[in-house]
Coordinates of C-alpha atoms in Angstrom, one line a residue:
X212 CA 0.0 0.0 0.0
X213 CA 1.6 3.4 -1.1
X214 CA 2.5 5.8 1.7
X215 CA 0.2 8.8 2.0
X216 CA 1.2 11.8 4.3
X217 CA -2.4 12.8 4.6
X218 CA -1.8 16.3 3.0
X219 CA -4.2 17.3 0.2
X220 CA -2.9 16.1 -3.2
X221 CA 0.1 14.3 -1.7
X222 CA 1.6 12.0 -4.4
X223 CA -0.4 13.4 -7.3
X224 CA 2.8 14.3 -9.2
X225 CA 5.1 11.5 -8.0
X226 CA 6.9 9.3 -10.6
X227 CA 6.9 5.6 -10.6
X228 CA 10.2 3.7 -10.4
X229 CA 9.9 2.6 -14.1
X230 CA 9.2 6.2 -15.1
X231 CA 12.2 7.6 -13.3
X232 CA 14.5 4.9 -14.7
X233 CA 13.2 5.6 -18.3
X234 CA 13.6 9.3 -18.0
X235 CA 17.1 9.0 -16.5
X236 CA 18.1 6.7 -19.4
X237 CA 16.8 9.1 -22.0
X238 CA 18.6 12.0 -20.2
X239 CA 21.9 10.0 -20.3
X240 CA 21.5 9.3 -24.0
X241 CA 20.7 13.0 -24.8
X242 CA 23.6 14.4 -22.7
X243 CA 26.4 12.1 -23.8
X244 CA 25.1 11.0 -27.3
X245 CA 27.4 8.4 -29.0
X246 CA 30.5 7.8 -26.9
X247 CA 33.7 5.8 -27.2
X248 CA 34.9 4.0 -24.1
X249 CA 38.3 2.2 -23.8
X250 CA 38.7 -0.6 -21.3
X251 CA 39.4 -4.2 -20.6
X252 CA 36.8 -6.9 -21.2
X253 CA 35.8 -8.9 -18.1
X254 CA 32.9 -11.1 -17.0
X255 CA 31.9 -11.8 -20.6
X256 CA 28.8 -13.9 -21.0
X257 CA 27.0 -14.8 -24.2
X258 CA 23.2 -15.5 -23.8
X259 CA 21.3 -18.2 -25.7
X260 CA 19.6 -15.3 -27.6
X261 CA 22.9 -14.2 -29.1
X262 CA 23.3 -11.1 -26.9
X263 CA 26.7 -10.4 -25.2
X264 CA 26.9 -9.0 -21.7
X265 CA 30.3 -7.9 -20.2
X266 CA 32.0 -5.2 -18.2
X267 CA 34.7 -2.7 -19.3
X268 CA 37.1 -2.0 -16.5
X269 CA 40.3 0.0 -15.9
X270 CA 42.4 0.3 -12.7
X271 CA 39.7 2.0 -10.7
X272 CA 36.2 1.4 -12.2
X273 CA 34.1 -0.8 -14.4
X274 CA 31.1 -0.2 -16.7
X275 CA 28.4 -2.8 -17.5
X276 CA 27.9 -3.2 -21.2
X277 CA 25.2 -4.9 -23.4
X278 CA 26.1 -5.9 -26.9
X279 CA 22.9 -7.1 -28.7
X280 CA 22.9 -9.8 -31.3
X281 CA 22.2 -7.6 -34.4
X282 CA 25.3 -5.4 -33.7
X283 CA 27.4 -8.3 -32.5
X284 CA 26.9 -10.2 -35.8
X285 CA 28.2 -7.2 -37.8
X286 CA 31.3 -7.0 -35.6
X287 CA 34.3 -8.7 -37.2
X288 CA 36.4 -8.6 -34.0
X289 CA 35.7 -11.5 -31.6
X290 CA 35.3 -10.7 -27.9
X291 CA 38.2 -12.0 -25.7
X292 CA 38.3 -11.9 -21.9
X293 CA 41.0 -9.5 -20.7
X294 CA 41.5 -7.8 -24.1
X295 CA 41.6 -4.0 -24.2
X296 CA 39.1 -2.6 -26.7
X297 CA 37.3 0.6 -27.7
X298 CA 33.5 0.2 -27.5
X299 CA 31.2 2.7 -29.3
X300 CA 27.6 3.2 -28.1
X301 CA 25.1 5.1 -26.0
X302 CA 24.7 5.3 -22.2
X303 CA 21.4 4.1 -20.8
X304 CA 19.7 2.5 -17.8
X305 CA 18.4 -1.1 -17.6
X306 CA 14.9 -0.2 -16.4
X307 CA 14.1 -3.5 -14.6
X308 CA 17.2 -3.3 -12.3
X309 CA 17.9 0.4 -12.5
X310 CA 21.4 -0.5 -13.6
X311 CA 23.6 2.0 -15.5
X312 CA 25.1 0.5 -18.7
X313 CA 26.5 1.1 -22.1
X314 CA 24.5 -0.1 -25.1
X315 CA 27.4 -1.1 -27.4
X316 CA 27.1 -0.5 -31.2
X317 CA 30.6 -1.6 -32.3
X318 CA 33.9 -2.8 -30.9
X319 CA 37.4 -2.4 -32.2
X320 CA 40.9 -3.2 -30.8
X321 CA 42.2 -0.4 -28.6
X322 CA 45.1 0.6 -31.0
X323 CA 43.0 0.6 -34.2
X324 CA 40.2 2.4 -32.3
X325 CA 42.4 5.3 -31.3
X326 CA 43.7 5.7 -34.8
X327 CA 40.2 5.5 -36.3
X328 CA 39.0 8.1 -33.8
X329 CA 41.9 10.4 -34.6
X330 CA 41.3 9.9 -38.3
X331 CA 37.7 10.9 -38.0
X332 CA 38.4 14.0 -35.8
X333 CA 41.1 15.2 -38.2
X334 CA 38.9 14.4 -41.2
X335 CA 36.0 16.5 -39.8
X336 CA 38.3 19.4 -38.9
X337 CA 39.9 19.5 -42.4
X338 CA 36.5 19.1 -44.0
X339 CA 35.2 22.1 -42.1
X340 CA 38.1 24.1 -43.4
X341 CA 37.2 23.2 -47.0
X342 CA 40.3 21.2 -47.9
X343 CA 38.2 18.4 -49.4
X344 CA 35.8 20.7 -51.3
X345 CA 35.1 19.8 -54.9
X346 CA 35.6 23.4 -56.2
X347 CA 39.3 23.2 -55.2
X348 CA 39.9 20.1 -57.3
X349 CA 42.0 20.8 -60.4
X350 CA 41.6 19.0 -63.7
X351 CA 44.4 16.6 -64.8
X352 CA 46.0 16.9 -68.2
X353 CA 44.8 14.6 -70.9
X354 CA 48.3 13.8 -72.3
X355 CA 51.0 14.6 -69.7
X356 CA 54.6 14.5 -70.8
X357 CA 56.2 14.9 -67.4
X358 CA 54.9 12.6 -64.6
X359 CA 56.2 12.6 -61.0
X360 CA 55.7 9.5 -58.9
X361 CA 56.0 9.7 -55.1
X362 CA 56.4 6.1 -53.7
X363 CA 58.8 3.5 -52.4
X364 CA 61.4 2.5 -54.9
X365 CA 60.8 -1.2 -53.9
X366 CA 57.6 -3.1 -53.8
X367 CA 54.8 -4.1 -56.2
X368 CA 53.2 -0.6 -56.3
X369 CA 56.0 1.2 -58.1
X370 CA 56.5 -1.8 -60.4
X371 CA 52.8 -1.8 -61.4
X372 CA 52.9 2.0 -62.0
X373 CA 56.0 1.8 -64.2
X374 CA 54.6 -1.0 -66.3
X375 CA 51.3 0.7 -66.7
X376 CA 52.8 4.1 -67.7
X377 CA 55.3 2.4 -70.1
X378 CA 52.5 0.5 -71.8
X379 CA 50.0 3.3 -72.0
X380 CA 52.2 6.3 -72.7
X381 CA 55.9 5.4 -73.4
X382 CA 56.7 9.0 -74.6
X383 CA 56.0 10.4 -71.1
X384 CA 59.0 11.2 -68.9
X385 CA 58.5 9.6 -65.4
X386 CA 60.5 10.9 -62.4
X387 CA 60.4 8.8 -59.2
X388 CA 60.7 10.5 -55.8
X389 CA 61.8 7.5 -53.6
X390 CA 60.4 7.8 -50.0
X391 CA 59.5 5.5 -47.2
X392 CA 55.7 4.9 -47.0
X393 CA 55.6 3.4 -43.5
X394 CA 57.1 4.2 -40.2
X395 CA 57.8 7.3 -38.1
X396 CA 59.9 9.1 -40.7
X397 CA 57.8 8.4 -43.7
X398 CA 55.5 11.4 -43.3
X399 CA 58.4 13.8 -43.3
X400 CA 59.9 12.2 -46.5
X401 CA 56.5 12.4 -48.2
X402 CA 56.2 16.1 -47.3
X403 CA 59.7 16.7 -48.6
X404 CA 58.9 15.0 -51.9
X405 CA 55.7 17.0 -52.4
X406 CA 57.5 20.3 -51.7
X407 CA 59.8 19.6 -54.7
X408 CA 56.9 19.5 -57.2
X409 CA 56.6 22.6 -59.4
X410 CA 54.3 23.3 -62.4
X411 CA 57.3 24.1 -64.6
X412 CA 58.9 20.7 -64.1
X413 CA 55.8 18.4 -64.0
X414 CA 52.4 18.1 -65.5
X415 CA 50.9 15.7 -63.0
X416 CA 52.0 13.9 -59.8
X417 CA 51.1 10.4 -58.4
X418 CA 51.3 9.5 -54.8
X419 CA 50.9 5.7 -54.5
X420 CA 51.3 2.8 -52.0
X421 CA 50.2 -0.8 -51.7
X422 CA 47.5 -1.9 -49.2
X423 CA 47.8 -2.4 -45.5
X424 CA 46.2 -1.8 -42.1
X425 CA 45.2 1.6 -40.8
X426 CA 48.4 1.9 -38.8
X427 CA 50.4 0.9 -41.9
X428 CA 48.8 3.7 -43.9
X429 CA 48.9 6.3 -41.1
X430 CA 51.7 8.3 -42.7
X431 CA 49.2 9.3 -45.5
X432 CA 46.9 10.8 -42.8
X433 CA 49.5 13.3 -41.6
X434 CA 47.9 16.7 -41.4
X435 CA 51.0 18.5 -42.6
X436 CA 51.2 16.2 -45.7
X437 CA 47.5 16.8 -46.4
X438 CA 48.0 20.6 -46.3
X439 CA 51.1 20.3 -48.5
X440 CA 49.1 18.3 -51.1
X441 CA 46.3 21.0 -50.9
X442 CA 48.9 23.8 -51.7
X443 CA 50.8 21.7 -54.3
X444 CA 50.9 23.6 -57.7
X445 CA 50.8 20.3 -59.6
X446 CA 47.5 18.3 -60.0
X447 CA 47.8 15.2 -57.7
X448 CA 46.4 11.7 -58.2
X449 CA 46.3 9.5 -55.1
X450 CA 46.4 5.7 -55.3
X451 CA 47.0 4.6 -51.7
X452 CA 46.0 1.1 -50.5
X453 CA 43.3 -1.1 -52.0
X454 CA 39.7 -0.3 -52.9
X455 CA 38.4 -0.4 -49.2
X456 CA 41.3 1.8 -47.9
X457 CA 40.6 5.5 -47.5
X458 CA 43.2 8.1 -46.3
X459 CA 43.2 11.8 -46.0
X460 CA 45.5 12.0 -49.0
X461 CA 42.8 10.4 -51.1
X462 CA 40.3 13.0 -50.0
X463 CA 42.5 16.1 -50.6
X464 CA 44.0 14.9 -53.9
X465 CA 42.5 16.2 -57.2
X466 CA 41.6 12.7 -58.3
X467 CA 41.5 9.4 -56.4
X468 CA 42.2 5.9 -57.7
X469 CA 41.4 2.6 -56.0
X470 CA 44.8 1.1 -56.6
X471 CA 48.3 2.3 -57.7
X472 CA 47.6 0.8 -61.2
X473 CA 44.4 2.8 -61.3
X474 CA 46.3 6.0 -60.5
X475 CA 48.6 5.3 -63.4
X476 CA 45.6 4.8 -65.7
X477 CA 43.9 8.0 -64.5
X478 CA 47.2 9.9 -65.2
X479 CA 47.2 8.7 -68.9
X480 CA 43.6 9.0 -70.2
X481 CA 45.0 9.1 -73.8
X482 CA 47.3 6.1 -74.5
X483 CA 49.8 5.5 -77.3
X484 CA 47.2 3.2 -78.9
X485 CA 44.6 6.0 -78.8
X486 CA 47.1 8.4 -80.4
X487 CA 48.0 5.9 -83.2
X488 CA 44.3 5.5 -83.8
X489 CA 43.8 9.3 -83.7
X490 CA 46.6 9.9 -86.1
X491 CA 45.2 7.3 -88.4
X492 CA 41.8 8.9 -88.3
X493 CA 43.4 12.4 -88.9
X494 CA 45.3 11.0 -91.9
X495 CA 42.1 9.4 -93.3
X496 CA 40.3 12.7 -92.8
X497 CA 43.0 14.7 -94.4
X498 CA 43.1 12.3 -97.4
X499 CA 39.3 12.5 -97.8
X500 CA 39.4 16.3 -97.6
X501 CA 42.2 16.4 -100.2
X502 CA 40.3 14.1 -102.6
X503 CA 37.1 16.1 -102.0
X504 CA 39.1 19.4 -102.7
X505 CA 40.5 17.9 -105.9
X506 CA 37.0 16.9 -107.1
X507 CA 35.7 20.3 -106.2
X508 CA 38.5 22.0 -108.2
X509 CA 37.9 19.7 -111.2
X510 CA 34.2 20.5 -111.2
X511 CA 35.0 24.2 -110.9
X512 CA 37.3 24.0 -113.9
X513 CA 34.7 22.1 -115.9
X514 CA 32.2 24.8 -115.0
X515 CA 34.6 27.6 -116.1
X516 CA 35.1 25.7 -119.5
X517 CA 31.4 25.5 -120.0
X518 CA 30.9 29.1 -119.1
X519 CA 33.7 30.1 -121.6
X520 CA 32.0 28.1 -124.3
X521 CA 28.6 29.7 -123.5
X522 CA 30.2 33.2 -123.6
X523 CA 31.2 32.9 -127.3
X524 CA 29.2 34.6 -130.1
X525 CA 28.3 31.4 -131.9
X526 CA 26.9 29.8 -128.8
X527 CA 25.0 33.0 -127.9
X528 CA 23.5 33.2 -131.4
X529 CA 22.4 29.5 -131.1
X530 CA 20.9 30.1 -127.7
X531 CA 19.0 33.2 -129.0
X532 CA 17.7 31.2 -132.0
X533 CA 16.6 28.4 -129.7
X534 CA 14.9 30.9 -127.3
X535 CA 13.1 32.4 -130.3
X536 CA 11.9 29.0 -131.5
X537 CA 10.8 28.2 -128.0
X538 CA 8.9 31.4 -127.7
X539 CA 7.1 31.1 -131.1
X540 CA 5.7 27.7 -130.4
X541 CA 4.0 28.6 -127.1
X542 CA 2.7 31.8 -128.7
X543 CA 1.1 29.9 -131.6
X544 CA -0.4 27.3 -129.3
X545 CA -1.8 30.1 -127.1
X546 CA -3.4 31.9 -130.0
X547 CA -5.0 28.7 -131.3
X548 CA -6.2 27.8 -127.8
X549 CA -7.8 31.2 -127.4
X550 CA -9.5 30.9 -130.8
X551 CA -10.9 27.4 -130.0
X552 CA -12.1 28.7 -126.6
X553 CA -13.9 31.6 -128.3
X554 CA -15.6 29.3 -130.8
X555 CA -16.8 27.0 -128.0
X556 CA -18.1 30.0 -126.1
X557 CA -19.9 31.4 -129.2
X558 CA -21.5 28.0 -129.8
X559 CA -22.6 27.8 -126.2
X560 CA -24.1 31.3 -126.3
X561 CA -26.0 30.5 -129.5
X562 CA -27.4 27.3 -128.0
X563 CA -28.5 29.2 -124.9
X564 CA -30.1 32.0 -127.1
X565 CA -32.0 29.5 -129.1
X566 CA -33.2 27.8 -126.0
X567 CA -34.4 31.1 -124.5
X568 CA -36.4 32.3 -127.6
X569 CA -40.1 33.1 -126.7
X570 CA -41.4 30.9 -129.6
X571 CA -39.7 27.8 -128.2
X572 CA -40.8 28.6 -124.6
X573 CA -44.4 29.0 -125.9
X574 CA -44.3 25.8 -127.8
X575 CA -43.0 24.0 -124.7
X576 CA -45.8 25.4 -122.6
X577 CA -48.4 24.4 -125.1
X578 CA -47.0 20.9 -125.2
X579 CA -47.2 20.8 -121.4
X580 CA -50.8 22.0 -121.3
X581 CA -52.2 19.6 -123.9
X582 CA -52.2 16.5 -121.8
X583 CA -53.6 18.1 -118.6
X584 CA -56.4 19.7 -120.6
X585 CA -57.3 16.4 -122.2
X586 CA -57.3 14.7 -118.8
X587 CA -59.4 17.4 -117.3
X588 CA -62.0 17.2 -120.0
X589 CA -62.2 13.4 -119.7
X590 CA -62.5 13.7 -115.9
X591 CA -65.3 16.2 -116.2
X592 CA -67.2 14.0 -118.6
X593 CA -66.9 11.0 -116.3
X594 CA -67.8 13.0 -113.2
X595 CA -70.8 14.6 -114.9
X596 CA -72.1 11.2 -116.0
X597 CA -71.6 9.7 -112.5
X598 CA -73.4 12.6 -110.8
X599 CA -76.3 12.3 -113.2
X600 CA -76.6 8.6 -112.5
X601 CA -76.3 9.3 -108.7
X602 CA -79.1 12.0 -108.8
X603 CA -81.3 9.7 -110.8
X604 CA -80.8 6.9 -108.3
X605 CA -81.4 9.1 -105.3
X606 CA -84.6 10.5 -106.9
X607 CA -85.9 7.0 -107.5
X608 CA -85.1 6.1 -103.9
X609 CA -86.9 9.2 -102.5
X610 CA -90.0 8.5 -104.5
X611 CA -90.1 4.9 -103.3
X612 CA -89.6 6.0 -99.6
X613 CA -92.2 8.7 -99.9
X614 CA -94.8 6.3 -101.3
X615 CA -93.9 3.8 -98.5
X616 CA -93.9 6.3 -95.5
X617 CA -96.8 8.6 -96.4
X618 CA -99.6 6.3 -95.3
X619 CA -97.8 5.6 -92.0
X620 CA -97.2 9.3 -91.1
X621 CA -100.6 10.3 -92.2
X622 CA -102.1 7.7 -89.8
X623 CA -99.9 8.9 -86.9
X624 CA -100.8 12.5 -87.5
X625 CA -104.5 11.7 -87.5
X626 CA -104.1 9.9 -84.1
X627 CA -102.4 12.8 -82.4
X628 CA -104.6 15.5 -80.9
X629 CA -102.6 18.5 -79.6
X630 CA -103.8 20.4 -76.4
X631 CA -102.5 24.0 -76.5
X632 CA -102.4 24.4 -72.7
X633 CA -100.5 21.2 -72.0
X634 CA -98.2 22.0 -74.8
X635 CA -97.4 25.4 -73.4
X636 CA -96.9 24.0 -69.9
X637 CA -94.5 21.3 -71.2
X638 CA -92.7 24.0 -73.2
X639 CA -92.2 26.1 -70.1
X640 CA -90.9 23.1 -68.1
X641 CA -88.4 22.2 -70.8
X642 CA -87.2 25.8 -71.1
X643 CA -86.7 26.0 -67.3
X644 CA -84.8 22.6 -67.4
X645 CA -82.8 23.9 -70.3
X646 CA -81.8 27.1 -68.5
X647 CA -80.6 25.0 -65.5
X648 CA -78.6 22.7 -67.6
X649 CA -77.1 25.7 -69.4
X650 CA -76.0 27.2 -66.1
X651 CA -74.5 23.9 -65.0
X652 CA -72.7 23.6 -68.3
X653 CA -71.4 27.1 -68.1
X654 CA -70.2 26.5 -64.5
X655 CA -68.4 23.3 -65.5
X656 CA -67.1 24.7 -68.8
X657 CA -63.5 25.7 -69.5
X658 CA -64.4 29.4 -69.5
X659 CA -65.1 29.5 -65.8
X660 CA -61.8 27.6 -65.1
X661 CA -59.9 30.0 -67.4
X662 CA -61.3 33.0 -65.5
X663 CA -59.8 31.5 -62.3
X664 CA -56.3 31.7 -63.9
X665 CA -56.0 28.4 -65.8
X666 CA -55.3 28.0 -69.5
X667 CA -55.9 25.4 -72.2
X668 CA -52.9 24.0 -74.1
X669 CA -53.6 23.3 -77.8
X670 CA -51.4 22.6 -80.7
X671 CA -51.0 25.3 -83.2
X672 CA -51.2 23.5 -86.6
X673 CA -53.3 25.5 -89.0
X674 CA -57.0 26.0 -88.4
X675 CA -57.7 23.2 -86.0
X676 CA -55.7 22.4 -82.8
X677 CA -55.4 19.3 -80.6
X678 CA -56.1 19.8 -76.9
X679 CA -53.0 18.7 -74.8
X680 CA -54.0 17.2 -71.4
X681 CA -50.6 15.6 -70.3
X682 CA -47.0 16.6 -70.5
X683 CA -46.1 13.2 -72.1
X684 CA -48.3 14.0 -75.1
X685 CA -46.1 16.9 -76.1
X686 CA -43.1 14.8 -77.2
X687 CA -45.5 12.3 -78.8
X688 CA -47.2 15.1 -80.9
X689 CA -43.8 16.5 -81.8
X690 CA -42.7 13.2 -83.2
X691 CA -39.2 13.4 -84.7
X692 CA -39.2 17.2 -84.6
X693 CA -37.2 19.2 -82.1
X694 CA -39.9 21.8 -81.7
X695 CA -43.7 22.0 -81.5
X696 CA -45.9 25.1 -81.8
X697 CA -48.4 25.4 -78.9
X698 CA -51.2 27.9 -78.0
X699 CA -52.1 28.9 -74.4
X700 CA -55.8 29.8 -74.4
X701 CA -56.7 32.1 -71.5
X702 CA -60.1 33.6 -70.7
X703 CA -59.2 36.9 -72.3
X704 CA -57.1 35.7 -75.3
X705 CA -54.5 33.4 -76.7
X706 CA -50.7 33.3 -76.3
X707 CA -48.6 31.4 -78.8
X708 CA -45.6 29.5 -77.4
X709 CA -43.1 27.0 -78.7
X710 CA -41.9 23.7 -77.0
X711 CA -38.3 22.5 -77.6
X712 CA -36.7 19.2 -76.7
X713 CA -34.6 19.4 -73.5
X714 CA -31.3 18.4 -75.2
X715 CA -31.7 21.0 -78.0
X716 CA -32.0 24.0 -75.7
X717 CA -34.7 25.5 -73.4
X718 CA -37.9 23.6 -72.9
X719 CA -40.2 26.5 -73.9
X720 CA -39.9 30.0 -75.2

């Protein structure tokens, strides 16, 4: 049960043990960041999960460390009890125990670790000063004639460089500056060799060495040597170590090669074979240009000869005679064509004039009227005869009906005796009934509905219109047409309107 002092709100802002351990671990990581710790491995244990747990100790203290499986698998250096190493990682707190520890990211032997840390610090400082900036890199010549090589005079590196330069550019003069490339005095000798390079004596310089460990290549990370290469007046190509090796000389040099042989190849981009091929191409191009020039001059001379021949009086007279003949033939053809066209036009006008003469038009009209007049006469004769027969037939029918119905109606009239008073009374009743029906008809008629604001919709197609009762009838009456003329009949007059299909514009106007 948690302790409570009894004061109001006591413990409201208190942190749990887990929270304080987590916050303390986060604070350690933020304050220290990534750190490097040197010490001796002790109490090393490898768990079944693949994680490593050990302590780094010195003469007075120890620090618990956790090296998790993912980082441990990437570490090429095995952990040995009692070995001095440099561990890189972040400080934190193991929450469950509240134990202060180092979460290790990588481990290196103590000697290599110091050199790597020194290399990284020097690299960052020189990088901040701009010694490795790309804008300070100078171009190397495409065909150098004087090449300086700074390297050991023994070993495979200088042999590979000499063989490569002799094969690719045998005309180049190669000057070797023999120096030691490893050991305490090697950096000074390298600086002394670089100081002897001048732009008057050399076109490009190579600084090369074979592969080795970081300590073997450490002379090429000397700060004074890096600054000497930066100030060197001759473009420098660095070929130190193998492909995976990187030194500060590689970073400050104008060009970097993976190997000494690669540095020699970079120094000679144009080889003797390339020059022989180039000379051959230039010779072929010169020969082709000479042959083309000879052909051009020959054509030019031929043209001058023809021009000289054309400039003579005989040739000019012949040309003038040919031009005259050539002009006469088109002129004659043109006149004949114009005369033929005039004749055709005259014939056409004459035919049109004959066709438009009043006599011919009158004859054509008479011919067109003969047949209709004949048909009209025959039709009138046939219709007159048919009407006469019809009248005669109707007359006979009326006479027969009269003879048949007269006795019957005469008998009925004799049997009917009209009373004037009852006839008048019946007449008044019928008139009264007729007046009532008229009022009902008028009340139910469209006029009264129209007076209340309604209108009748009719089609507007000539003298008679069709009453439209439903909206669906409009499109039916319109049929295939896009429009339909309608009439709105109000009590006081008509208003013509027009219906249009919805897809062709407004529905009415």
